Short mmCIF file of C-alpha atoms and ligand atoms in Angstrom, two decimals:
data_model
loop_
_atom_site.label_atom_id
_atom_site.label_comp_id
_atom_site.label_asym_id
_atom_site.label_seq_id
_atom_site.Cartn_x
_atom_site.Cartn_y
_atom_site.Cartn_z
CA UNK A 1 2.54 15.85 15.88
CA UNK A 2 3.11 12.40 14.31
CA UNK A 3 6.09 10.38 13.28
CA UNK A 4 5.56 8.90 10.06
CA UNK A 5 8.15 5.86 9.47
CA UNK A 6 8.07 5.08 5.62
CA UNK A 7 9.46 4.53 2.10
CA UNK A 8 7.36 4.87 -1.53
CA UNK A 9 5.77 1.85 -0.82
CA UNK A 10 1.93 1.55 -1.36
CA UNK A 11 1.85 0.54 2.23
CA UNK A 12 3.62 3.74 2.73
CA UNK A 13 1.64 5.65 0.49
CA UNK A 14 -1.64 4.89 1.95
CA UNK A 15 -0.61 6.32 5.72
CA UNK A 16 0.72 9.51 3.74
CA UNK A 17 -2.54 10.12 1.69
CA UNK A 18 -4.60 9.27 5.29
CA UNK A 19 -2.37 12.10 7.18
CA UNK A 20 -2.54 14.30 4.41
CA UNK A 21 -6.68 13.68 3.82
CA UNK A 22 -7.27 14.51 7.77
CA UNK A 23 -5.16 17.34 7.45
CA UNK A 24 -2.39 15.98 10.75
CA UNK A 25 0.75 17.52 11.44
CA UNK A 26 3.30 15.13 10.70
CA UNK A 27 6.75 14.49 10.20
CA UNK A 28 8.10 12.08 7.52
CA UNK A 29 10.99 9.75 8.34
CA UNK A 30 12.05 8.02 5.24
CA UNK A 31 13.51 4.69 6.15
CA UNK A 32 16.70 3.28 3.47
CA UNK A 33 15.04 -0.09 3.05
CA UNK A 34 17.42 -1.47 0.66
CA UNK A 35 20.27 -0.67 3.79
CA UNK A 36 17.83 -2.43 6.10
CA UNK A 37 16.87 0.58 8.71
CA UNK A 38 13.63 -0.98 9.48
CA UNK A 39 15.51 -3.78 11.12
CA UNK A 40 17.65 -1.98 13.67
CA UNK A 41 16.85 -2.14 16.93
CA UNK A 42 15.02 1.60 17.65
CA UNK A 43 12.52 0.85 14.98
CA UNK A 44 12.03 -2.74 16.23
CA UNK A 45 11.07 -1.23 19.11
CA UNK A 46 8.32 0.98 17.08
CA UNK A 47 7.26 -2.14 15.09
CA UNK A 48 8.54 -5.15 15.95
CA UNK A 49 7.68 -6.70 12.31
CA UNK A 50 10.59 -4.51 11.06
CA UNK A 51 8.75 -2.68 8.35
CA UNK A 52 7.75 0.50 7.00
CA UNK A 53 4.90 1.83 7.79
CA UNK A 54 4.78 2.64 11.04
CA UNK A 55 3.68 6.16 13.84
CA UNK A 56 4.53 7.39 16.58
CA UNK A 57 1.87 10.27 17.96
CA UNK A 58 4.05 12.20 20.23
CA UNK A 59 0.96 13.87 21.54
CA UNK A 60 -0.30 10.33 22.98
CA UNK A 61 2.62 9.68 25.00
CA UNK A 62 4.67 8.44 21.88
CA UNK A 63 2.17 6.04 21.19
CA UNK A 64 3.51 3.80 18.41
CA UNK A 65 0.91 1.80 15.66
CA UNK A 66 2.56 -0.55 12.88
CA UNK A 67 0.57 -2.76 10.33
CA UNK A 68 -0.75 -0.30 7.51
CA UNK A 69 -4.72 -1.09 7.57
CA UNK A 70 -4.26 -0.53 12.06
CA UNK A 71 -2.85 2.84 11.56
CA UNK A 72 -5.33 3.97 8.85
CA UNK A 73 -7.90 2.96 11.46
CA UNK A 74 -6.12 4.73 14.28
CA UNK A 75 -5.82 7.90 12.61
CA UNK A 76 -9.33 7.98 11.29
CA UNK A 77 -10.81 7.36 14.41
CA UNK A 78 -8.76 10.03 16.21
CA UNK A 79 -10.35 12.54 13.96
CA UNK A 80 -13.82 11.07 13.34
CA UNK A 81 -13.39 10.79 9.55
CA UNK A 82 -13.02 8.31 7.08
CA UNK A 83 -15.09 5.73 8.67
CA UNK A 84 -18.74 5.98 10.01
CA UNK A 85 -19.12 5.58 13.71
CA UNK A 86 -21.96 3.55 13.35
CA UNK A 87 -21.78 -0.61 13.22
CA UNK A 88 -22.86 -1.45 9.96
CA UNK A 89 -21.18 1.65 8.52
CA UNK A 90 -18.25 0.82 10.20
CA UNK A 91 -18.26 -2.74 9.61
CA UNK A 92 -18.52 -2.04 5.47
CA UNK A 93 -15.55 -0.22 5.70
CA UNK A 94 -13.27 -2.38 7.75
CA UNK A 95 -14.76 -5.45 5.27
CA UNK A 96 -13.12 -3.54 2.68
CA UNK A 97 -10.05 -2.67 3.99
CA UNK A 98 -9.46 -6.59 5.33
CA UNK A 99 -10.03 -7.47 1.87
CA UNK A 100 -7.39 -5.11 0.87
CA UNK A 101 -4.25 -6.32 3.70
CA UNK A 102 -5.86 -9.55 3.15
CA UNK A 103 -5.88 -9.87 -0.34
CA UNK A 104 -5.11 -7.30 -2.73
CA UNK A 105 -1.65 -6.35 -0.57
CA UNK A 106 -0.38 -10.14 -0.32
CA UNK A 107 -1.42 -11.26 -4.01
CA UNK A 108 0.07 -7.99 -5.59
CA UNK A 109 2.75 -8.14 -3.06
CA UNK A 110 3.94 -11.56 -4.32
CA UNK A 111 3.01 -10.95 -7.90
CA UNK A 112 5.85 -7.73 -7.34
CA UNK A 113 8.40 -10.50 -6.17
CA UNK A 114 7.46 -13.24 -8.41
CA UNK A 115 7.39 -11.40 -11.60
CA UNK A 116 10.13 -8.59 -10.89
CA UNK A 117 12.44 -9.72 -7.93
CA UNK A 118 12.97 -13.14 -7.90
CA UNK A 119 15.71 -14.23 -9.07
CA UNK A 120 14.46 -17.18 -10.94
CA UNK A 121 11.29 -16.37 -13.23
CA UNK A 122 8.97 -19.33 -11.98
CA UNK A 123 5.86 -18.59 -14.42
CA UNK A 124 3.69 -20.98 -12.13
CA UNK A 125 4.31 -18.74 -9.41
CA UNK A 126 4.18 -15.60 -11.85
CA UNK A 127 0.49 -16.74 -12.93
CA UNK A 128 -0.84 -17.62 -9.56
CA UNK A 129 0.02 -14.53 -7.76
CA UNK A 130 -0.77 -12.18 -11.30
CA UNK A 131 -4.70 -14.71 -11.24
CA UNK A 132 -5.12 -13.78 -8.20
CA UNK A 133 -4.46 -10.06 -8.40
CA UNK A 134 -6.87 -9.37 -11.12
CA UNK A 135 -9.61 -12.02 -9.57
CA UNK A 136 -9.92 -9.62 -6.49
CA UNK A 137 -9.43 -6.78 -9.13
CA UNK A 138 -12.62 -8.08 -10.46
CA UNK A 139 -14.86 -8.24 -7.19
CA UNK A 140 -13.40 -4.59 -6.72
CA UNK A 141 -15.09 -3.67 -9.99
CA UNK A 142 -17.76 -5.68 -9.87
CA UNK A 143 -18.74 -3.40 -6.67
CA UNK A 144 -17.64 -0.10 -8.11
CA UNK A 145 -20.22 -0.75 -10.55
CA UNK A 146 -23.01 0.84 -8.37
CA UNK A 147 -21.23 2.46 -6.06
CA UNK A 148 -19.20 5.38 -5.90
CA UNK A 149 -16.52 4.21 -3.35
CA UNK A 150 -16.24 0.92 -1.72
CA UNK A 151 -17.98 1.55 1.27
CA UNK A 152 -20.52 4.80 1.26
CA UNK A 153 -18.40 7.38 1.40
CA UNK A 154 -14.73 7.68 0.46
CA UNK A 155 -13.08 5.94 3.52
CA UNK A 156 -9.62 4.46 4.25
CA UNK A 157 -11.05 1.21 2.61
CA UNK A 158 -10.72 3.62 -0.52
CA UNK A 159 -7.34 5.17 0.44
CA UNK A 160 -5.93 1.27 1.34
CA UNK A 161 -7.34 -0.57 -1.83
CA UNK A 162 -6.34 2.67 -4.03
CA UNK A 163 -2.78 2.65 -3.12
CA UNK A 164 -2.38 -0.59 -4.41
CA UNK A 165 -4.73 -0.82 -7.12
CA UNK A 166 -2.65 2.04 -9.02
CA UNK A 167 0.53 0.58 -8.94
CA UNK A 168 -1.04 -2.77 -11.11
CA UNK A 169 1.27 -2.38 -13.82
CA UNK A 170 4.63 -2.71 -11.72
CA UNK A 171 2.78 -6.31 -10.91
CA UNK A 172 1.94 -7.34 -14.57
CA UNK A 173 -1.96 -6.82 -14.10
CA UNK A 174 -3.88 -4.86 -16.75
CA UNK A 175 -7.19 -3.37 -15.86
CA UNK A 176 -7.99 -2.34 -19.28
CA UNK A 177 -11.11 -4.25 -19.14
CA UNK A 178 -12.25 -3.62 -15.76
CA UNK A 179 -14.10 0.36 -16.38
CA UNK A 180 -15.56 0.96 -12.76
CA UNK A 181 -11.90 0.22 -11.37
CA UNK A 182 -10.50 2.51 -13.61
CA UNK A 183 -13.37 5.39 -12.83
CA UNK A 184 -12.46 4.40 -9.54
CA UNK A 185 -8.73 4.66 -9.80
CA UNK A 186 -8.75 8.03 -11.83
CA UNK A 187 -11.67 9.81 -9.11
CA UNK A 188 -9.17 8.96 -6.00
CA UNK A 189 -6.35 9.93 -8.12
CA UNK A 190 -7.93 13.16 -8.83
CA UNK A 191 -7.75 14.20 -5.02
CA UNK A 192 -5.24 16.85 -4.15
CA UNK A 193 -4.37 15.18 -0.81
CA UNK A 194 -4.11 12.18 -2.26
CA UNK A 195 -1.17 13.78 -4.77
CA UNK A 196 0.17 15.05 -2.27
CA UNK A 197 0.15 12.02 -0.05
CA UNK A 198 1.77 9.90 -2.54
CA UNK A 199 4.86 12.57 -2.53
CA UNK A 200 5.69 11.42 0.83
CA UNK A 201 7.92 10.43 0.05
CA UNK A 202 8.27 10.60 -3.83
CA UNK A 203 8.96 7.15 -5.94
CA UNK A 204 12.08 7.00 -7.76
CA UNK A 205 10.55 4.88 -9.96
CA UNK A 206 7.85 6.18 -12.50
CA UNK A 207 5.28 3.12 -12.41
CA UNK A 208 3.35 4.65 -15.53
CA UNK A 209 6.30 5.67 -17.94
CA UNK A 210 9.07 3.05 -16.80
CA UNK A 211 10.66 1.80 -19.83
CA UNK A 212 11.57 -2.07 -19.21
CA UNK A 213 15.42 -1.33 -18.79
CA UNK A 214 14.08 1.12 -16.03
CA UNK A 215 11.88 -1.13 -14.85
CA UNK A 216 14.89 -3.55 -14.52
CA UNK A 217 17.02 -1.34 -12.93
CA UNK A 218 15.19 -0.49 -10.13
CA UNK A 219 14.49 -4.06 -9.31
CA UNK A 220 17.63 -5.35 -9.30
CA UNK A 221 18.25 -2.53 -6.69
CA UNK A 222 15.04 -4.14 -4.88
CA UNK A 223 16.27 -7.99 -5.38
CA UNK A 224 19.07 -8.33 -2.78
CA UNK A 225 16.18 -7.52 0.43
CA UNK A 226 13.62 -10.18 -1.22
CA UNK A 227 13.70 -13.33 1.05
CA UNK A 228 14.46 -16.38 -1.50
CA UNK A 229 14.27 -18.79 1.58
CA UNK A 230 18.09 -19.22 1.00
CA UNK A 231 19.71 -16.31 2.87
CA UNK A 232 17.62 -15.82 6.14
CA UNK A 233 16.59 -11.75 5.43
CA UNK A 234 13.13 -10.59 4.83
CA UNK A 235 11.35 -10.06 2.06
CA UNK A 236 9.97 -7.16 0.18
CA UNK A 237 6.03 -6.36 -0.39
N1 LIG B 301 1.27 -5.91 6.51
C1 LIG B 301 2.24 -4.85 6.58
C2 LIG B 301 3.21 -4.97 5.44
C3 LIG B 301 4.38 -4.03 5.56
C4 LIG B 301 5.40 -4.27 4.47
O1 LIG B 301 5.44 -5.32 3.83
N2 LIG B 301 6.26 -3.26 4.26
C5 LIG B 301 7.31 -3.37 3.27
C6 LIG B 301 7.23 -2.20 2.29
S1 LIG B 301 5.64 -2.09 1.52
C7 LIG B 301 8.68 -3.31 3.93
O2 LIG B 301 8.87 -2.61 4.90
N3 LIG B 301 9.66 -4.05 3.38
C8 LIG B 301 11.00 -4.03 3.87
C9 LIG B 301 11.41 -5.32 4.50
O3 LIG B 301 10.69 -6.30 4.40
O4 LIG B 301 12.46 -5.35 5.11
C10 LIG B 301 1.51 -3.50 6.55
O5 LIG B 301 0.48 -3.43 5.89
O6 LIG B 301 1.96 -2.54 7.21
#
């Protein structure tokens, strides 16, 4: 059995959709972020870093992972699947998914806080992290083009990018224009254990049907745990 330590985050979501794709026993612990949970001291002592996600496998001597893109590779290789065992197979995938906690996590990340948290709009800011969101969007369409999934076969470099990718409009990105993406986004989207994965837990906020006052709403409720460099707490991704 394994402890799952998360919120409806796409960081969240991706562990979730993993568990649920290798078909593990798990239990979900839904962390309060906005009451600040993650930073008491029995989950520091699962991830020091004080943020969601994070497991405990209870059947490897309560062996705790944090950091999103370690866990997906924990869990896969514990059962073998979703990513090859050989180097260059391997290697593919892990390219991909470092592109995704390198890139497509921070840049949306900050495009999320610059564009609906912050409490100042600073369009500079806004543009930057929004540029750089759909640049990377681009090289992940640009490689859908002739191929099916990012890396051979669908992998966590799939389940990783994915989670993000879907959530574009909550950071101001359109991929409208980008078709393979979209192909992309739909296919994964299609999966039933990815459904169910992003259940666990369930968003209270409807990223495809928010109506702006909606949309507002739930960000104000997110604005008070964003770090503004002013009042010392952590931010938000
Ligand atoms: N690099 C980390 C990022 C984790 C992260 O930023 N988690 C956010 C939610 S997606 C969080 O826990 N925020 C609450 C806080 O910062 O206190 C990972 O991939 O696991």
């Amino acid at each position: 059995m394994i402890d799952l330590y998360s919120a409806a985050t796409p960081n969240g979501h991706k562990v979730s959709i993993a568990l649920e794709e290798l078909a593990l026993p798990y239990e979900l612990h839904t962390l309060e972020l906005q009451q600040g949970v993650q930073k008491e001291p029995w989950f520091l002592a699962i991830n020091p870093n004080g943020r969601i996600p994070a497991i405990v496998d209870r059947a490897q001597d309560n062996f705790a992972v944090f950091e999103s893109g370690a866990i997906l590779m924990y869990l896969a290789e514990k059962n073998g699947q979703l990513l090859p065992a050989d180097v260059k197979g391997r290697s593919q995938v892990l390219q991909w998914l470092m592109f995704q906690m390198g890139g497509i996590g921070p840049m949306m990340g900050q495009a999320n806080v610059f564009y609906r948290y912050f409490p100042e709009k600073i369009q500079p800011a806004i543009d930057r992290y929004q540029g750089e969101s759909k640049r990377l969007f681009r090289v992940l369409d640009a490689r859908l083009k002739d191929h099916e999934f990012l890396a051979g076969d669908y992998s966590i470099a799939d389940i990783a990018n994915w989670a993000w990718v879907r959530t574009h409009k909550w950071s101001g990105v359109a991929i409208d224009d980008l078709p393979n993406l979209k192909r992309w986004v739909d296919a994964i989207g299609a999966r039933p254990a990815v459904q169910k994965g992003i259940l666990m837990p369930a968003s209270e906020r409807d990223l495809e049907k928010a109506t702006e006052q909606e949309a507002a709403k739930f960000a104000e409720k997110v604005r008070g745990m964003v770090e503004t460099g002013q009042s010392g707490k952590q931010g938000a991704a």
